[in-house]
Amino acid sequence: MDLNTTASIVPLLGWAVHGGILARRLACARRDPLTGLHTRAGWTDRAEHCIRRHPNAAVLLVDLDHFKNLNDTHGHPAGDAALVAIADRLRAWCGHNGTAGRLGGDEFVAVIRDLAAVDLDALTAALHRPLTYGGASLPLAASVGVCPVADLEAPVLTDALSAADAAMYAAKGRSRRGSQTTR
């Protein structure tokens, strides 16, 4: 290979490597490092796509109940274990019917393609199953707000999240456990 050919290939190779590094960094930025769920940015893209394409979609907002108490009583590693367990349970419940994400702290979100195809009671039961950690059984509880996209005037994610948030606080107000659907 002559010098001119080599001189033109080396920058292209550098740009290809640089592009690959940037792509990996972007993918990592769209995943929560603790739970492996999508971050707000990664989840939002998927959720907007889902609610545009699926008229029976629903948006869920999940907030852990008494999480500060769990952290203060059992320590932050136990709190992290609880977050990972909740993330795993939410991801498993969504399966191929949806996408789960972590907004931050102890708040999670999910979007599902068809609300009629899922069992909300099964999700609530999974989120309330105790966690075995350090030889102890730690109680877990969560409040879930659900917004069927069909209930909205227009299928807009921000409106769905607001409605799911209101439903989640209604669930907290009822018993600080369980789920509530907007209606």
Tab-separated table of N, CA and C in Angstrom, residues 7-118:
chain	number	residue	atom	x	y	z
A	7	ALA	N	-2.381	7.235	4.170
A	7	ALA	CA	-2.713	8.528	4.777
A	7	ALA	C	-4.213	8.817	4.714
A	8	SER	N	-4.908	8.290	3.724
A	8	SER	CA	-6.350	8.534	3.631
A	8	SER	C	-7.162	7.510	4.422
A	9	ILE	N	-6.622	6.332	4.678
A	9	ILE	CA	-7.342	5.300	5.420
A	9	ILE	C	-7.263	5.529	6.930
A	10	VAL	N	-6.139	5.995	7.426
A	10	VAL	CA	-5.944	6.154	8.865
A	10	VAL	C	-6.997	7.083	9.485
A	11	PRO	N	-7.291	8.267	8.906
A	11	PRO	CA	-8.346	9.095	9.520
A	11	PRO	C	-9.729	8.424	9.494
A	12	LEU	N	-10.019	7.698	8.428
A	12	LEU	CA	-11.302	7.005	8.361
A	12	LEU	C	-11.415	5.945	9.454
A	13	LEU	N	-10.337	5.238	9.675
A	13	LEU	CA	-10.318	4.234	10.733
A	13	LEU	C	-10.515	4.898	12.100
A	14	GLY	N	-9.868	6.033	12.305
A	14	GLY	CA	-10.015	6.778	13.559
A	14	GLY	C	-11.452	7.214	13.781
A	15	TRP	N	-12.103	7.714	12.738
A	15	TRP	CA	-13.494	8.139	12.858
A	15	TRP	C	-14.417	6.952	13.135
A	16	ALA	N	-14.128	5.820	12.536
A	16	ALA	CA	-14.946	4.624	12.779
A	16	ALA	C	-14.838	4.184	14.243
A	17	VAL	N	-13.627	4.171	14.784
A	17	VAL	CA	-13.421	3.795	16.185
A	17	VAL	C	-14.122	4.801	17.096
A	18	HIS	N	-13.947	6.086	16.796
A	18	HIS	CA	-14.572	7.146	17.589
A	18	HIS	C	-16.098	7.002	17.572
A	19	GLY	N	-16.668	6.732	16.407
A	19	GLY	CA	-18.115	6.544	16.294
A	19	GLY	C	-18.596	5.370	17.123
A	20	GLY	N	-17.854	4.287	17.128
A	20	GLY	CA	-18.215	3.114	17.937
A	20	GLY	C	-18.185	3.421	19.426
A	21	ILE	N	-17.192	4.168	19.859
A	21	ILE	CA	-17.092	4.551	21.277
A	21	ILE	C	-18.267	5.433	21.669
A	22	LEU	N	-18.593	6.404	20.823
A	22	LEU	CA	-19.725	7.282	21.116
A	22	LEU	C	-21.041	6.512	21.161
A	23	ALA	N	-21.221	5.568	20.262
A	23	ALA	CA	-22.449	4.764	20.248
A	23	ALA	C	-22.578	3.960	21.543
A	24	ARG	N	-21.485	3.372	22.019
A	24	ARG	CA	-21.519	2.613	23.271
A	24	ARG	C	-21.810	3.527	24.458
A	25	ARG	N	-21.229	4.727	24.469
A	25	ARG	CA	-21.490	5.671	25.566
A	25	ARG	C	-22.949	6.107	25.581
A	26	LEU	N	-23.515	6.342	24.411
A	26	LEU	CA	-24.917	6.739	24.335
A	26	LEU	C	-25.810	5.607	24.843
A	27	ALA	N	-25.504	4.378	24.449
A	27	ALA	CA	-26.299	3.235	24.918
A	27	ALA	C	-26.206	3.115	26.434
A	28	CYS	N	-25.033	3.322	27.015
A	28	CYS	CA	-24.874	3.255	28.468
A	28	CYS	C	-25.639	4.382	29.159
A	29	ALA	N	-25.673	5.553	28.546
A	29	ALA	CA	-26.378	6.689	29.138
A	29	ALA	C	-27.883	6.471	29.137
A	30	ARG	N	-28.364	5.583	28.307
A	30	ARG	CA	-29.799	5.322	28.233
A	30	ARG	C	-30.203	4.121	29.088
A	31	ARG	N	-29.287	3.610	29.891
A	31	ARG	CA	-29.565	2.506	30.819
A	31	ARG	C	-29.152	2.930	32.221
A	32	ASP	N	-30.000	2.649	33.176
A	32	ASP	CA	-29.696	2.924	34.571
A	32	ASP	C	-28.618	1.934	35.020
A	33	PRO	N	-27.501	2.408	35.571
A	33	PRO	CA	-26.418	1.481	35.914
A	33	PRO	C	-26.761	0.509	37.043
A	34	LEU	N	-27.667	0.881	37.937
A	34	LEU	CA	-28.016	-0.015	39.045
A	34	LEU	C	-28.988	-1.100	38.606
A	35	THR	N	-30.051	-0.720	37.923
A	35	THR	CA	-31.130	-1.663	37.620
A	35	THR	C	-31.070	-2.249	36.214
A	36	GLY	N	-30.355	-1.592	35.315
A	36	GLY	CA	-30.310	-2.039	33.927
A	36	GLY	C	-31.533	-1.621	33.127
A	37	LEU	N	-32.497	-0.944	33.779
A	37	LEU	CA	-33.667	-0.458	33.057
A	37	LEU	C	-33.298	0.767	32.231
A	38	HIS	N	-34.178	1.112	31.313
A	38	HIS	CA	-33.982	2.332	30.545
A	38	HIS	C	-34.049	3.535	31.473
A	39	THR	N	-33.227	4.550	31.189
A	39	THR	CA	-33.340	5.815	31.898
A	39	THR	C	-34.513	6.581	31.315
A	40	ARG	N	-34.785	7.746	31.853
A	40	ARG	CA	-35.900	8.560	31.376
A	40	ARG	C	-35.784	8.793	29.869
A	41	ALA	N	-34.604	9.156	29.386
A	41	ALA	CA	-34.434	9.449	27.956
A	41	ALA	C	-34.671	8.206	27.098
A	42	GLY	N	-34.090	7.091	27.480
A	42	GLY	CA	-34.258	5.867	26.696
A	42	GLY	C	-35.685	5.353	26.727
A	43	TRP	N	-36.327	5.445	27.885
A	43	TRP	CA	-37.699	4.978	28.013
A	43	TRP	C	-38.660	5.888	27.263
A	44	THR	N	-38.439	7.186	27.343
A	44	THR	CA	-39.341	8.141	26.697
A	44	THR	C	-39.440	7.886	25.204
A	45	ASP	N	-38.326	7.655	24.545
A	45	ASP	CA	-38.347	7.370	23.109
A	45	ASP	C	-39.219	6.157	22.805
A	46	ARG	N	-39.044	5.107	23.576
A	46	ARG	CA	-39.817	3.878	23.352
A	46	ARG	C	-41.299	4.069	23.690
A	47	ALA	N	-41.559	4.801	24.763
A	47	ALA	CA	-42.937	5.019	25.186
A	47	ALA	C	-43.700	5.856	24.164
A	48	GLU	N	-43.086	6.905	23.663
A	48	GLU	CA	-43.761	7.739	22.665
A	48	GLU	C	-44.087	6.931	21.419
A	49	HIS	N	-43.158	6.109	20.997
A	49	HIS	CA	-43.383	5.247	19.832
A	49	HIS	C	-44.544	4.281	20.107
A	50	CYS	N	-44.560	3.691	21.294
A	50	CYS	CA	-45.594	2.707	21.645
A	50	CYS	C	-46.980	3.331	21.660
A	51	ILE	N	-47.117	4.497	22.293
A	51	ILE	CA	-48.469	5.052	22.413
A	51	ILE	C	-48.976	5.622	21.085
A	52	ARG	N	-48.074	5.948	20.186
A	52	ARG	CA	-48.506	6.374	18.842
A	52	ARG	C	-49.037	5.195	18.042
A	53	ARG	N	-48.446	4.037	18.220
A	53	ARG	CA	-48.772	2.868	17.397
A	53	ARG	C	-49.838	1.952	17.987
A	54	HIS	N	-50.061	2.033	19.279
A	54	HIS	CA	-50.957	1.079	19.940
A	54	HIS	C	-52.058	1.828	20.695
A	55	PRO	N	-53.269	1.863	20.147
A	55	PRO	CA	-54.362	2.614	20.789
A	55	PRO	C	-54.790	2.053	22.147
A	56	ASN	N	-54.472	0.808	22.434
A	56	ASN	CA	-54.826	0.206	23.727
A	56	ASN	C	-53.677	0.258	24.729
A	57	ALA	N	-52.657	1.065	24.418
A	57	ALA	CA	-51.489	1.174	25.299
A	57	ALA	C	-51.869	1.835	26.616
A	58	ALA	N	-51.024	1.642	27.601
A	58	ALA	CA	-51.194	2.287	28.901
A	58	ALA	C	-49.825	2.653	29.451
A	59	VAL	N	-49.801	3.722	30.223
A	59	VAL	CA	-48.591	4.184	30.890
A	59	VAL	C	-48.776	3.962	32.384
A	60	LEU	N	-47.760	3.393	33.021
A	60	LEU	CA	-47.799	3.121	34.451
A	60	LEU	C	-46.695	3.891	35.156
A	61	LEU	N	-47.012	4.407	36.316
A	61	LEU	CA	-46.026	5.042	37.174
A	61	LEU	C	-46.011	4.265	38.485
A	62	VAL	N	-44.830	3.836	38.903
A	62	VAL	CA	-44.674	3.010	40.103
A	62	VAL	C	-43.774	3.748	41.084
A	63	ASP	N	-44.228	3.868	42.309
A	63	ASP	CA	-43.446	4.526	43.353
A	63	ASP	C	-43.394	3.594	44.558
A	64	LEU	N	-42.186	3.337	45.047
A	64	LEU	CA	-42.060	2.460	46.209
A	64	LEU	C	-42.582	3.174	47.448
A	65	ASP	N	-43.284	2.451	48.258
A	65	ASP	CA	-43.798	2.984	49.519
A	65	ASP	C	-42.810	2.674	50.636
A	66	HIS	N	-42.602	3.631	51.518
A	66	HIS	CA	-41.757	3.465	52.700
A	66	HIS	C	-40.302	3.157	52.347
A	67	PHE	N	-39.842	3.609	51.169
A	67	PHE	CA	-38.479	3.296	50.741
A	67	PHE	C	-37.446	3.960	51.659
A	68	LYS	N	-37.677	5.189	52.068
A	68	LYS	CA	-36.734	5.877	52.957
A	68	LYS	C	-36.570	5.094	54.258
A	69	ASN	N	-37.665	4.584	54.787
A	69	ASN	CA	-37.613	3.787	56.013
A	69	ASN	C	-36.774	2.520	55.804
A	70	LEU	N	-36.953	1.864	54.649
A	70	LEU	CA	-36.166	0.664	54.352
A	70	LEU	C	-34.674	1.014	54.310
A	71	ASN	N	-34.326	2.097	53.635
A	71	ASN	CA	-32.929	2.546	53.563
A	71	ASN	C	-32.375	2.876	54.939
A	72	ASP	N	-33.148	3.634	55.722
A	72	ASP	CA	-32.678	4.066	57.041
A	72	ASP	C	-32.551	2.910	58.021
A	73	THR	N	-33.427	1.928	57.908
A	73	THR	CA	-33.426	0.788	58.832
A	73	THR	C	-32.403	-0.279	58.446
A	74	HIS	N	-32.328	-0.594	57.153
A	74	HIS	CA	-31.506	-1.733	56.718
A	74	HIS	C	-30.252	-1.319	55.947
A	75	GLY	N	-30.101	-0.046	55.646
A	75	GLY	CA	-28.909	0.445	54.960
A	75	GLY	C	-29.119	0.580	53.455
A	76	HIS	N	-28.257	1.382	52.862
A	76	HIS	CA	-28.364	1.654	51.429
A	76	HIS	C	-28.131	0.429	50.538
A	77	PRO	N	-27.252	-0.499	50.921
A	77	PRO	CA	-27.145	-1.705	50.090
A	77	PRO	C	-28.463	-2.487	50.016
A	78	ALA	N	-29.215	-2.508	51.123
A	78	ALA	CA	-30.528	-3.168	51.107
A	78	ALA	C	-31.487	-2.385	50.219
A	79	GLY	N	-31.412	-1.061	50.278
A	79	GLY	CA	-32.237	-0.225	49.407
A	79	GLY	C	-31.919	-0.468	47.945
A	80	ASP	N	-30.630	-0.568	47.631
A	80	ASP	CA	-30.234	-0.870	46.245
A	80	ASP	C	-30.767	-2.237	45.817
A	81	ALA	N	-30.682	-3.212	46.712
A	81	ALA	CA	-31.197	-4.551	46.397
A	81	ALA	C	-32.706	-4.491	46.138
A	82	ALA	N	-33.414	-3.666	46.901
A	82	ALA	CA	-34.857	-3.517	46.695
A	82	ALA	C	-35.143	-2.883	45.335
A	83	LEU	N	-34.368	-1.871	44.962
A	83	LEU	CA	-34.556	-1.228	43.655
A	83	LEU	C	-34.310	-2.215	42.517
A	84	VAL	N	-33.274	-3.023	42.652
A	84	VAL	CA	-32.976	-4.025	41.627
A	84	VAL	C	-34.099	-5.061	41.553
A	85	ALA	N	-34.597	-5.497	42.711
A	85	ALA	CA	-35.681	-6.491	42.727
A	85	ALA	C	-36.943	-5.931	42.083
A	86	ILE	N	-37.297	-4.699	42.415
A	86	ILE	CA	-38.491	-4.081	41.826
A	86	ILE	C	-38.305	-3.940	40.320
A	87	ALA	N	-37.128	-3.517	39.896
A	87	ALA	CA	-36.849	-3.380	38.457
A	87	ALA	C	-36.994	-4.726	37.749
A	88	ASP	N	-36.455	-5.776	38.344
A	88	ASP	CA	-36.550	-7.108	37.740
A	88	ASP	C	-38.003	-7.565	37.648
A	89	ARG	N	-38.770	-7.313	38.682
A	89	ARG	CA	-40.170	-7.723	38.696
A	89	ARG	C	-40.989	-6.941	37.673
A	90	LEU	N	-40.723	-5.641	37.558
A	90	LEU	CA	-41.430	-4.812	36.580
A	90	LEU	C	-41.052	-5.215	35.156
A	91	ARG	N	-39.774	-5.463	34.935
A	91	ARG	CA	-39.304	-5.895	33.608
A	91	ARG	C	-39.940	-7.229	33.225
A	92	ALA	N	-39.976	-8.160	34.160
A	92	ALA	CA	-40.564	-9.474	33.891
A	92	ALA	C	-42.059	-9.347	33.606
A	93	TRP	N	-42.747	-8.497	34.355
A	93	TRP	CA	-44.183	-8.313	34.141
A	93	TRP	C	-44.455	-7.710	32.767
A	94	CYS	N	-43.642	-6.749	32.358
A	94	CYS	CA	-43.824	-6.136	31.033
A	94	CYS	C	-43.574	-7.158	29.924
A	95	GLY	N	-42.580	-7.989	30.096
A	95	GLY	CA	-42.236	-8.977	29.078
A	95	GLY	C	-42.109	-8.350	27.711
A	96	HIS	N	-42.678	-9.006	26.715
A	96	HIS	CA	-42.626	-8.496	25.347
A	96	HIS	C	-43.775	-7.532	25.064
A	97	ASN	N	-44.631	-7.311	26.054
A	97	ASN	CA	-45.788	-6.440	25.882
A	97	ASN	C	-45.483	-4.986	26.205
A	98	GLY	N	-44.273	-4.689	26.696
A	98	GLY	CA	-43.987	-3.314	27.063
A	98	GLY	C	-42.535	-3.068	27.391
A	99	THR	N	-42.287	-1.884	27.933
A	99	THR	CA	-40.939	-1.453	28.270
A	99	THR	C	-40.972	-0.767	29.630
A	100	ALA	N	-40.034	-1.128	30.487
A	100	ALA	CA	-39.932	-0.521	31.817
A	100	ALA	C	-38.754	0.431	31.864
A	101	GLY	N	-38.832	1.402	32.773
A	101	GLY	CA	-37.743	2.352	32.954
A	101	GLY	C	-37.677	2.819	34.394
A	102	ARG	N	-36.569	3.456	34.719
A	102	ARG	CA	-36.405	4.051	36.048
A	102	ARG	C	-36.247	5.551	35.861
A	103	LEU	N	-37.157	6.296	36.464
A	103	LEU	CA	-37.077	7.748	36.374
A	103	LEU	C	-35.990	8.287	37.281
A	104	GLY	N	-35.768	7.621	38.380
A	104	GLY	CA	-34.771	8.042	39.355
A	104	GLY	C	-35.285	7.713	40.744
A	105	GLY	N	-34.384	7.682	41.705
A	105	GLY	CA	-34.789	7.369	43.066
A	105	GLY	C	-35.573	6.078	43.111
A	106	ASP	N	-36.768	6.153	43.696
A	106	ASP	CA	-37.607	4.955	43.804
A	106	ASP	C	-38.824	5.048	42.889
A	107	GLU	N	-38.696	5.784	41.785
A	107	GLU	CA	-39.785	5.919	40.817
A	107	GLU	C	-39.464	5.170	39.528
A	108	PHE	N	-40.427	4.365	39.113
A	108	PHE	CA	-40.292	3.567	37.908
A	108	PHE	C	-41.475	3.865	36.985
A	109	VAL	N	-41.288	3.576	35.710
A	109	VAL	CA	-42.358	3.748	34.725
A	109	VAL	C	-42.404	2.523	33.832
A	110	ALA	N	-43.538	2.354	33.193
A	110	ALA	CA	-43.676	1.302	32.188
A	110	ALA	C	-44.695	1.764	31.169
A	111	VAL	N	-44.547	1.272	29.977
A	111	VAL	CA	-45.556	1.458	28.945
A	111	VAL	C	-45.847	0.074	28.401
A	112	ILE	N	-47.124	-0.229	28.254
A	112	ILE	CA	-47.511	-1.524	27.712
A	112	ILE	C	-48.387	-1.307	26.492
A	113	ARG	N	-48.302	-2.233	25.558
A	113	ARG	CA	-49.019	-2.095	24.284
A	113	ARG	C	-50.522	-2.260	24.427
A	114	ASP	N	-50.943	-3.153	25.326
A	114	ASP	CA	-52.365	-3.480	25.428
A	114	ASP	C	-52.719	-3.735	26.886
A	115	LEU	N	-53.443	-2.801	27.485
A	115	LEU	CA	-53.799	-2.916	28.894
A	115	LEU	C	-54.643	-4.157	29.155
A	116	ALA	N	-55.492	-4.534	28.209
A	116	ALA	CA	-56.360	-5.707	28.396
A	116	ALA	C	-55.563	-7.015	28.414
A	117	ALA	N	-54.344	-6.986	27.906
A	117	ALA	CA	-53.549	-8.211	27.800
A	117	ALA	C	-52.680	-8.472	29.034
A	118	VAL	N	-52.745	-7.589	30.024
A	118	VAL	CA	-51.898	-7.764	31.202
A	118	VAL	C	-52.750	-7.874	32.457
